[in-house]
Short mmCIF file of C-alpha atoms in Angstrom, two decimals:
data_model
loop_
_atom_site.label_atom_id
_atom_site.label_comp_id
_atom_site.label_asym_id
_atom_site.label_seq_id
_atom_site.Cartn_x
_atom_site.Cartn_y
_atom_site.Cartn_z
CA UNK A 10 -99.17 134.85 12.76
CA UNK A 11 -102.22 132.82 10.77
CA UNK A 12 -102.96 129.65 12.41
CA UNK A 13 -106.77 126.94 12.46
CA UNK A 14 -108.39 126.94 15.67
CA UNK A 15 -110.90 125.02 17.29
CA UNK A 16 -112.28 126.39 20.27
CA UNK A 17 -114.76 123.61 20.97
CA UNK A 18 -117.74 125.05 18.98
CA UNK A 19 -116.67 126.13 15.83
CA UNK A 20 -112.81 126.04 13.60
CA UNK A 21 -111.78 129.63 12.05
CA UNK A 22 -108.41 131.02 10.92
CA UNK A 23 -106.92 133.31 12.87
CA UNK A 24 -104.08 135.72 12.40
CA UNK A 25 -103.28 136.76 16.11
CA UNK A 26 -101.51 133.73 17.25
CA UNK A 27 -98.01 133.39 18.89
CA UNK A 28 -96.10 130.63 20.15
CA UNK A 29 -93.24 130.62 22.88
CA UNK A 30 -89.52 130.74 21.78
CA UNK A 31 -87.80 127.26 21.88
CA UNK A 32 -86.28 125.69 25.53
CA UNK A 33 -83.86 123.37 26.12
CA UNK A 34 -84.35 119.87 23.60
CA UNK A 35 -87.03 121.90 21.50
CA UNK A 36 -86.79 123.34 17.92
CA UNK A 37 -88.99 126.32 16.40
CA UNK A 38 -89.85 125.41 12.89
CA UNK A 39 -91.49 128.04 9.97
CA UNK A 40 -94.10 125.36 8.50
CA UNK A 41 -94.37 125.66 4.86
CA UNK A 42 -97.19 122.94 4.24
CA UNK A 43 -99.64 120.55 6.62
CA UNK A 44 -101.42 117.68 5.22
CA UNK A 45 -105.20 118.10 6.07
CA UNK A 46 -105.49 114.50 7.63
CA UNK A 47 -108.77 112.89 9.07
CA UNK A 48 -107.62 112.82 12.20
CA UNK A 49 -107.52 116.54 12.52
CA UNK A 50 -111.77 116.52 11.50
CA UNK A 51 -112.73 114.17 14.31
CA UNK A 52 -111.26 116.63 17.12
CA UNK A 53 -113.30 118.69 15.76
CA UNK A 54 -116.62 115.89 15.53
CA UNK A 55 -115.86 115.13 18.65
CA UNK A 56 -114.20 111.53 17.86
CA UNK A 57 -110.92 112.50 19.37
CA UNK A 58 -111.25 113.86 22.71
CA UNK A 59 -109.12 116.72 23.02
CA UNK A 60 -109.42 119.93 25.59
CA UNK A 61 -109.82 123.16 23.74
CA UNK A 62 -108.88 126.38 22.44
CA UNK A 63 -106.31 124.10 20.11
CA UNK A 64 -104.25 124.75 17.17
CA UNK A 65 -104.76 122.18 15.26
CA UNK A 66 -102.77 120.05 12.18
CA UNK A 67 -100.36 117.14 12.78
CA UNK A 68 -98.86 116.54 9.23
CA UNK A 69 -96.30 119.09 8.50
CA UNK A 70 -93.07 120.39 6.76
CA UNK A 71 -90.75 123.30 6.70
CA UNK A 72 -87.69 125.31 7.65
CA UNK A 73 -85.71 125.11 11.08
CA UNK A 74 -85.75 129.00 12.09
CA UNK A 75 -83.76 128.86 16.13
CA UNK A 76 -82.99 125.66 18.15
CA UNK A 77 -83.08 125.28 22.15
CA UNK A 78 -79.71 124.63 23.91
CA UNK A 79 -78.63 121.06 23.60
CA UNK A 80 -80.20 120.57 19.95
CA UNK A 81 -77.21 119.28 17.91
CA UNK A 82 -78.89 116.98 14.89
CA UNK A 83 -80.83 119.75 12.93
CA UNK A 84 -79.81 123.67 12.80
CA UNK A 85 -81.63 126.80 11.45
CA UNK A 86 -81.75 126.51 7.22
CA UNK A 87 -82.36 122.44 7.69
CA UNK A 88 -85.79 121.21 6.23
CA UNK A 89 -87.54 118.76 8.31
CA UNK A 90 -90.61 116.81 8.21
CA UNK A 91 -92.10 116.73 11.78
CA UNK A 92 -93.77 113.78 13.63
CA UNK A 93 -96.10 113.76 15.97
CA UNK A 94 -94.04 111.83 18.65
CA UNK A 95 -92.73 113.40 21.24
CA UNK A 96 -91.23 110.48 23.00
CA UNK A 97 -89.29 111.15 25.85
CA UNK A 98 -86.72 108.19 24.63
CA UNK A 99 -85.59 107.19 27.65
CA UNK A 100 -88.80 105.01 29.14
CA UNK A 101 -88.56 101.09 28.55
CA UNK A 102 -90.64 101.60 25.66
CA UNK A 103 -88.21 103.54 24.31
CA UNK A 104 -85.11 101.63 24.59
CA UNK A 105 -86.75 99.05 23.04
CA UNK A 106 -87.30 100.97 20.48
CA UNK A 107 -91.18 100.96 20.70
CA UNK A 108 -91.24 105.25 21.06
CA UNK A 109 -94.55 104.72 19.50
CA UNK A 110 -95.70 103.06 23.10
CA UNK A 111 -93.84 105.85 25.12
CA UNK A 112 -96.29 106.72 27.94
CA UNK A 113 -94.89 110.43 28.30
CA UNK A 114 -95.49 110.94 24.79
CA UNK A 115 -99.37 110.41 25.37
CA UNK A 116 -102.05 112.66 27.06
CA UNK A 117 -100.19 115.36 28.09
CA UNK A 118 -100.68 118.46 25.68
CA UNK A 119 -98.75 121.37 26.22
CA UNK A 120 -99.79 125.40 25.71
CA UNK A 121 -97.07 126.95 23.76
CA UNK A 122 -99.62 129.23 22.04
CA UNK A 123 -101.35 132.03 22.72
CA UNK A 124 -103.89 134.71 21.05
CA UNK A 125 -101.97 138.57 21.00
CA UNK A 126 -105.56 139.80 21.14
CA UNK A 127 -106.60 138.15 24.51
CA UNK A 128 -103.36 136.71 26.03
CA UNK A 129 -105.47 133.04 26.06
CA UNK A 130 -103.09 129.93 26.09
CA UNK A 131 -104.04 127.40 23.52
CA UNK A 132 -102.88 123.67 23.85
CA UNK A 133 -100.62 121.88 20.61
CA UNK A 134 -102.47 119.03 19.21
CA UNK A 135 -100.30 116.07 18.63
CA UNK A 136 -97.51 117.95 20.10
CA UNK A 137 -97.05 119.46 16.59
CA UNK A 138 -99.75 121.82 15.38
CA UNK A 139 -98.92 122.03 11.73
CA UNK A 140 -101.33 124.05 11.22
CA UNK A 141 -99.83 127.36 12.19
CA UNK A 142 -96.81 129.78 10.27
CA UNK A 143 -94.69 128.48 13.11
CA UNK A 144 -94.63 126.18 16.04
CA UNK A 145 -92.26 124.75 18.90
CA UNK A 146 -91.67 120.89 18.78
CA UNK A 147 -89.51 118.43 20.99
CA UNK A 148 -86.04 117.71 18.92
CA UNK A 149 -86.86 114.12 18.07
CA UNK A 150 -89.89 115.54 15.95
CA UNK A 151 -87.85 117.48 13.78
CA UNK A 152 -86.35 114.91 10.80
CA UNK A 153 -83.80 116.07 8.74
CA UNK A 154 -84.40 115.98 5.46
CA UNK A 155 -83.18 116.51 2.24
CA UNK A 156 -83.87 119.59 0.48
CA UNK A 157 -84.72 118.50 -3.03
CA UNK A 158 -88.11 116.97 -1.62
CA UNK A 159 -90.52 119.59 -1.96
CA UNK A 160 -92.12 120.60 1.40
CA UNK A 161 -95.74 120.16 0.03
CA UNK A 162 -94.80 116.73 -0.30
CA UNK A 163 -92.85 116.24 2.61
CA UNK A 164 -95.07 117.18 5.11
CA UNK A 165 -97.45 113.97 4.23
CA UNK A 166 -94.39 111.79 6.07
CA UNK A 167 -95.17 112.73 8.85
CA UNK A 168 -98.51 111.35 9.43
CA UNK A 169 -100.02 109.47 6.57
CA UNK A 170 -96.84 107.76 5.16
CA UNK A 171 -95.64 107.03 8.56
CA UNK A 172 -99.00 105.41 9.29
CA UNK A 173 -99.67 103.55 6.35
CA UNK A 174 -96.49 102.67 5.24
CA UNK A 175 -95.15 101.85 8.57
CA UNK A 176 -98.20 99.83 9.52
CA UNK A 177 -97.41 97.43 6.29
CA UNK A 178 -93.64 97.22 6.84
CA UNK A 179 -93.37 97.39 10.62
CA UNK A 180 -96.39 96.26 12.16
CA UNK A 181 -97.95 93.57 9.78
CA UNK A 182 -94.38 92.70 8.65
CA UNK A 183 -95.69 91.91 5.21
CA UNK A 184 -93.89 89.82 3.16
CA UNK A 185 -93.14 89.24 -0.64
CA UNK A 186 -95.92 86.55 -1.60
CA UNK A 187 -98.40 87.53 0.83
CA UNK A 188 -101.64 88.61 -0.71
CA UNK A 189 -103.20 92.55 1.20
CA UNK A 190 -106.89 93.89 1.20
CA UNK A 191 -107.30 97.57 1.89
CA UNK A 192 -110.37 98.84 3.40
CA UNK A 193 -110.49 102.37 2.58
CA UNK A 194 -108.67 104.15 -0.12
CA UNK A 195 -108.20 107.66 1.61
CA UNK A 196 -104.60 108.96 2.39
CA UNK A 197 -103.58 106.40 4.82
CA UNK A 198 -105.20 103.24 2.51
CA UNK A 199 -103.04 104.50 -0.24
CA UNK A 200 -100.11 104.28 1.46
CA UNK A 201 -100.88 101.09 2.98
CA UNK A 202 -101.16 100.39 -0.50
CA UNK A 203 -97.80 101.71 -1.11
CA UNK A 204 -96.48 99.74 1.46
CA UNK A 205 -97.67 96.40 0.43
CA UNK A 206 -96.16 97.06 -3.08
CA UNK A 207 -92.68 98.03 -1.27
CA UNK A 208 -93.41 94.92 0.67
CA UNK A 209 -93.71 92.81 -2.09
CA UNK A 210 -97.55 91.94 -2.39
CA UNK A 211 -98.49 90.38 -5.41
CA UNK A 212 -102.46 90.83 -5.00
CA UNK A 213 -103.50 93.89 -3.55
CA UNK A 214 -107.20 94.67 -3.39
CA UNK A 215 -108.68 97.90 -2.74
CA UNK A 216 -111.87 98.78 -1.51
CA UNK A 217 -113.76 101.62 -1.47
CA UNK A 218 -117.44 102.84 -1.99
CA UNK A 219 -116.17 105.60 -4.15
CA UNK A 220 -115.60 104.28 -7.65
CA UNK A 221 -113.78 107.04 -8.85
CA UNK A 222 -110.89 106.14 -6.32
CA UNK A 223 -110.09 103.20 -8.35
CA UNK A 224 -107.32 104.97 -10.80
CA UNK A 225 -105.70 106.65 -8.11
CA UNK A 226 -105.61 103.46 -5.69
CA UNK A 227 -103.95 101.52 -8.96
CA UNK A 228 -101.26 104.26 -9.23
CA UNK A 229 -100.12 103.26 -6.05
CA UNK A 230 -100.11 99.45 -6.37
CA UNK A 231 -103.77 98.37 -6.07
CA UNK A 232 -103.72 95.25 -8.58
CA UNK A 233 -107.66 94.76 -8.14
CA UNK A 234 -110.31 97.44 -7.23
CA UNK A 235 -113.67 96.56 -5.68
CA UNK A 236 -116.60 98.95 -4.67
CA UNK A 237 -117.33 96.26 -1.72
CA UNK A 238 -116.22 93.39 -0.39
CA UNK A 239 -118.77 91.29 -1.26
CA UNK A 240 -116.08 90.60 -4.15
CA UNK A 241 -112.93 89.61 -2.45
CA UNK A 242 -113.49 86.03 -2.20
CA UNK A 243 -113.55 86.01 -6.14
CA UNK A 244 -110.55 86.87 -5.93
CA UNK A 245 -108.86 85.52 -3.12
CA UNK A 246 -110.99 81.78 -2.17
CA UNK A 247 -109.56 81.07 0.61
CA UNK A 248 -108.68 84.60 1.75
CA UNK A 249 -106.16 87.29 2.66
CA UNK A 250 -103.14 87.20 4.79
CA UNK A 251 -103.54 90.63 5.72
CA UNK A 252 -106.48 92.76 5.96
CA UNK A 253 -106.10 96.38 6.46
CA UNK A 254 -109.11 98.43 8.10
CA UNK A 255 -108.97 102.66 7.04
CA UNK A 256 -112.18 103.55 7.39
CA UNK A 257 -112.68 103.26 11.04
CA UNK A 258 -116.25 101.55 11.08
CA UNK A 259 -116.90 98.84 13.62
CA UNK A 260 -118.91 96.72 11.27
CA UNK A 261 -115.80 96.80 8.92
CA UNK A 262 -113.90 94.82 12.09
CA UNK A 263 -116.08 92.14 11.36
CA UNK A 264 -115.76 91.91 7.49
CA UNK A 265 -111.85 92.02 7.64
CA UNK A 266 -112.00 89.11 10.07
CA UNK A 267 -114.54 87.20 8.13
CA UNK A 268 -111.98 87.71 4.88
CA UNK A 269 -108.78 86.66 6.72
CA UNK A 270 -107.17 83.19 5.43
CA UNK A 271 -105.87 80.94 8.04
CA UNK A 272 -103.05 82.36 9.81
CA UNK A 273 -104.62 85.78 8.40
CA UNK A 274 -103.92 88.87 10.15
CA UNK A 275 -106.93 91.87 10.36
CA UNK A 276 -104.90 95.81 11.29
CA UNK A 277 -106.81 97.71 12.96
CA UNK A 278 -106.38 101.79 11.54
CA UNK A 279 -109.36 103.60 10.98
CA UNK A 280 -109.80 105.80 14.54
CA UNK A 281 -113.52 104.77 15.41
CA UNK A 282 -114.83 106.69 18.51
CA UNK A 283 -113.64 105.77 21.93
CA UNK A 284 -116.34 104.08 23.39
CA UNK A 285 -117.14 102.31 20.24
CA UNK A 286 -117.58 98.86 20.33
CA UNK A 287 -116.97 95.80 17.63
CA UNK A 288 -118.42 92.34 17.57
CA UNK A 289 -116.98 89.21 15.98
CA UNK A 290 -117.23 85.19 16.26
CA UNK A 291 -114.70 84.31 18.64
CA UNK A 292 -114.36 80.68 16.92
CA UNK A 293 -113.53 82.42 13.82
CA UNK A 294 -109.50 82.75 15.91
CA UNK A 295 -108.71 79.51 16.49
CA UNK A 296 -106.92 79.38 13.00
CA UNK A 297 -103.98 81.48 14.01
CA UNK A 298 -105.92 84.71 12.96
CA UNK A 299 -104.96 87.69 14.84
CA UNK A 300 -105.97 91.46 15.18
CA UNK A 301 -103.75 93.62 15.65
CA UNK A 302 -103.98 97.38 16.76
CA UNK A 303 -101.22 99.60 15.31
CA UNK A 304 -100.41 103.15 16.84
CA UNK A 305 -98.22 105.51 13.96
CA UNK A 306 -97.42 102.63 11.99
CA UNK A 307 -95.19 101.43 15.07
CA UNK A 308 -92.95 103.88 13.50
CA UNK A 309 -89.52 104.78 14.76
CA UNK A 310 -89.80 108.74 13.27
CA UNK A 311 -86.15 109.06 12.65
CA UNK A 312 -85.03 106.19 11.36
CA UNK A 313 -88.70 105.59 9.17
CA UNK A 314 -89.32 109.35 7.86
CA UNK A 315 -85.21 109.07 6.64
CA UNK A 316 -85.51 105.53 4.41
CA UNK A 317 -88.73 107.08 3.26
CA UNK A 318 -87.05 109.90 1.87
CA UNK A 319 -85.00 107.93 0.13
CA UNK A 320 -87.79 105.97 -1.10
CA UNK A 321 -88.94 108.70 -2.56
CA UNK A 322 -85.59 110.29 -4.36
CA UNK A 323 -85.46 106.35 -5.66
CA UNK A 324 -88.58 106.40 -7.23
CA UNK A 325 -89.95 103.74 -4.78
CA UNK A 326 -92.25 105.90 -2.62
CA UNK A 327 -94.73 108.09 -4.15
CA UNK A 328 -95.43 111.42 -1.89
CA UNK A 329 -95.87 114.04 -5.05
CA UNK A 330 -99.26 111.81 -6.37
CA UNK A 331 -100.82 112.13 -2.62
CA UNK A 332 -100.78 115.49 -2.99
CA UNK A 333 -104.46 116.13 -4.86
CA UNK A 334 -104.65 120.16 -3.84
CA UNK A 335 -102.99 123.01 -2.05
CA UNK A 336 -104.84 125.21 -0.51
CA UNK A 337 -103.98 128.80 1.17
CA UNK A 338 -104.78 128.62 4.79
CA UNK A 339 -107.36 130.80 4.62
CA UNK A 340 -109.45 128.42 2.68
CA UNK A 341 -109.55 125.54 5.33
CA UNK A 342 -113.31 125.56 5.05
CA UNK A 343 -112.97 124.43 1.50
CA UNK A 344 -110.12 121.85 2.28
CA UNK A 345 -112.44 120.30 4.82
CA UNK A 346 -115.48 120.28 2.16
CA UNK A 347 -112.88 118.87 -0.69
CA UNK A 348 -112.20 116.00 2.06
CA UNK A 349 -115.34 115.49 3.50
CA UNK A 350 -116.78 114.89 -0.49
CA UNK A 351 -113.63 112.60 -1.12
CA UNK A 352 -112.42 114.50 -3.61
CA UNK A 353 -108.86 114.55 -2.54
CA UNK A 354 -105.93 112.18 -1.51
CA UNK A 355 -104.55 114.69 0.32
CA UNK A 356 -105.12 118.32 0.86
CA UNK A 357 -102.73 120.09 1.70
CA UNK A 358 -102.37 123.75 3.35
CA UNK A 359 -99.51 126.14 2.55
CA UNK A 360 -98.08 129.42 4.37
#
């Protein structure tokens, strides 16, 4: 089967890989689309560490095809949008219904996959590796969902919308009246974006170098649209109570501190490298300003992915608009470029 591998130098699609059947607590899903998500580039620049030969992708939607023995919530035919956490949901963490913070969920890739050609294991980013015709995921990844939503669309829940959304609703807990600045207008800004408007947000001010983001960034709830943020304080005098960071630039840490009001809270989202460091004024805290970190939009995957759904059958959500381009697999090179020159939302690659 055709799957994107990195093997530490270089990405190419191959069409020799295969993956394990499913064990006990594991489902074997057909993918039918995988967002093309940042997050997969910086394994690749180096700005997540992560051992290779991988398979890569983490954003992905399709068709149940066999289930493991004691896998009773989803059966072959079901479409489900996977997540990337593979919480074991019985740690602490997890019956407190943080699964975002479960330890056994982090660091620990598996090797499901293998090359026909060689016989070489290859580890599962994210525990998911979307990016392949099929692949073997722990039962809580697998959300049910319903089959009007088209997969192309779908698959963007399980990262992006997750991310931003969920950081808005269930890590910033913003509420109607509070006024939002977005950093960043790429496919997790938007649906920060998104989120505020579900939230309730009457000002919501986008930023992003790229002026030609501004329409799409409006569809989505943006009420204002800067190219820096040498403008927000024209808008907002005495500042935001919520400033979102996308990018992932430590000098941006700064700037969403500096444009906090009191009581202001600056969300940390953009992935900056790991031994990258920020610097900010201490004394600028000591107004009840906070930063706060936010891992997968402190998402609970089967409860969040299922109201988003709805969302999105309501007319609340907007998945379809994210999705800029498809794109065969074979012409990953050219989703990257389309990325990498901001010319899409989302890409997204199909099987």
């Amino acid at each position: 089967m055709r799957g994107v591998v990195f093997d530490g130098k270089s990405v190419q699609v191959v069409d020799d890989l295969e993956v394990r059947d499913p064990g006990p607590g594991e489902v074997l899903v057909g993918i039918a689309a995988a967002g093309l998500c940042h997050s997969d580039l910086s394994v690749v620049d180096g700005t997540i560490p992560f051992p290779p030969p991988v398979v890569l992708g983490h954003e992905g939607a399709g068709v149940v095809e066999a289930v493991g023995p004691g896998v009773t919530h989803v059966v072959p035919g079901d479409h489900v949008a996977l997540s990337t956490l593979a919480n074991c949901g019985a740690c602490a963490d997890c019956d407190r219904g943080r699964p975002t913070m479960c330890r056994k969920a982090i660091g620990m890739p598996g090797q499901p996959f293998s090359r026909a050609s060689t016989g070489q294991p290859l580890f599962q980013f994210a525990s998911n590796s979307s990016f392949a015709e099929r692949t073997v995921v722990k039962a809580v990844q697998a959300v049910r969902i319903p089959k009007d939503i088209p997969l192309t669309s779908a698959a963007l829940m399980g990262c992006g919308v997750l991310t931003g959304v969920g950081a808005v609703l269930n890590r910033a807990k913003v509420d109607r009246g509070e006024t939002v600045v977005v950093i960043g207008t790429g496919g997790i800004g938007l649906n920060v974006i998104q989120g505020a408007r579900i939230a309730g947000a009457p000002t919501i001010v986008a930023v992003d170098t790229n002026p030609e983001k501004e329409a799409v960034a409006r569809r989505f709830g943006a009420t204002h649209f800067l190219t820096s943020t040498d403008g927000v304080r024209e808008i907002l005098p005495t500042g935001a109570d919520h400033v979102f960071e996308c990018v992932g630039h430590t000098g941006l840490v700064r700037t969403a501190i500096e444009l906090l009001d009191r009581h202001g809270q600056a969300i940390l989202l953009g992935m900056t490298a790991p031994r990258a460091e920020a610097s900010f004024p201490p004394a600028a805290m000591f107004l009840d300003k906070s930063i706060l970190g936010c891992r997968y939009g402190s998402s609970r995957p089967q409860k969040d992915i299922a109201l988003y759904a709805e969302l999105y059958r309501s007319g609340g959500l907007l998945l379809d608009e994210l999705v800029t381009r498809t794109y065969p697999v074979e012409e990953f090179a050219r989703a990257v470029e389309d990325a990498e020159q901001g010319k899409v939302a989302r890409g997204v690659l199909t099987f």
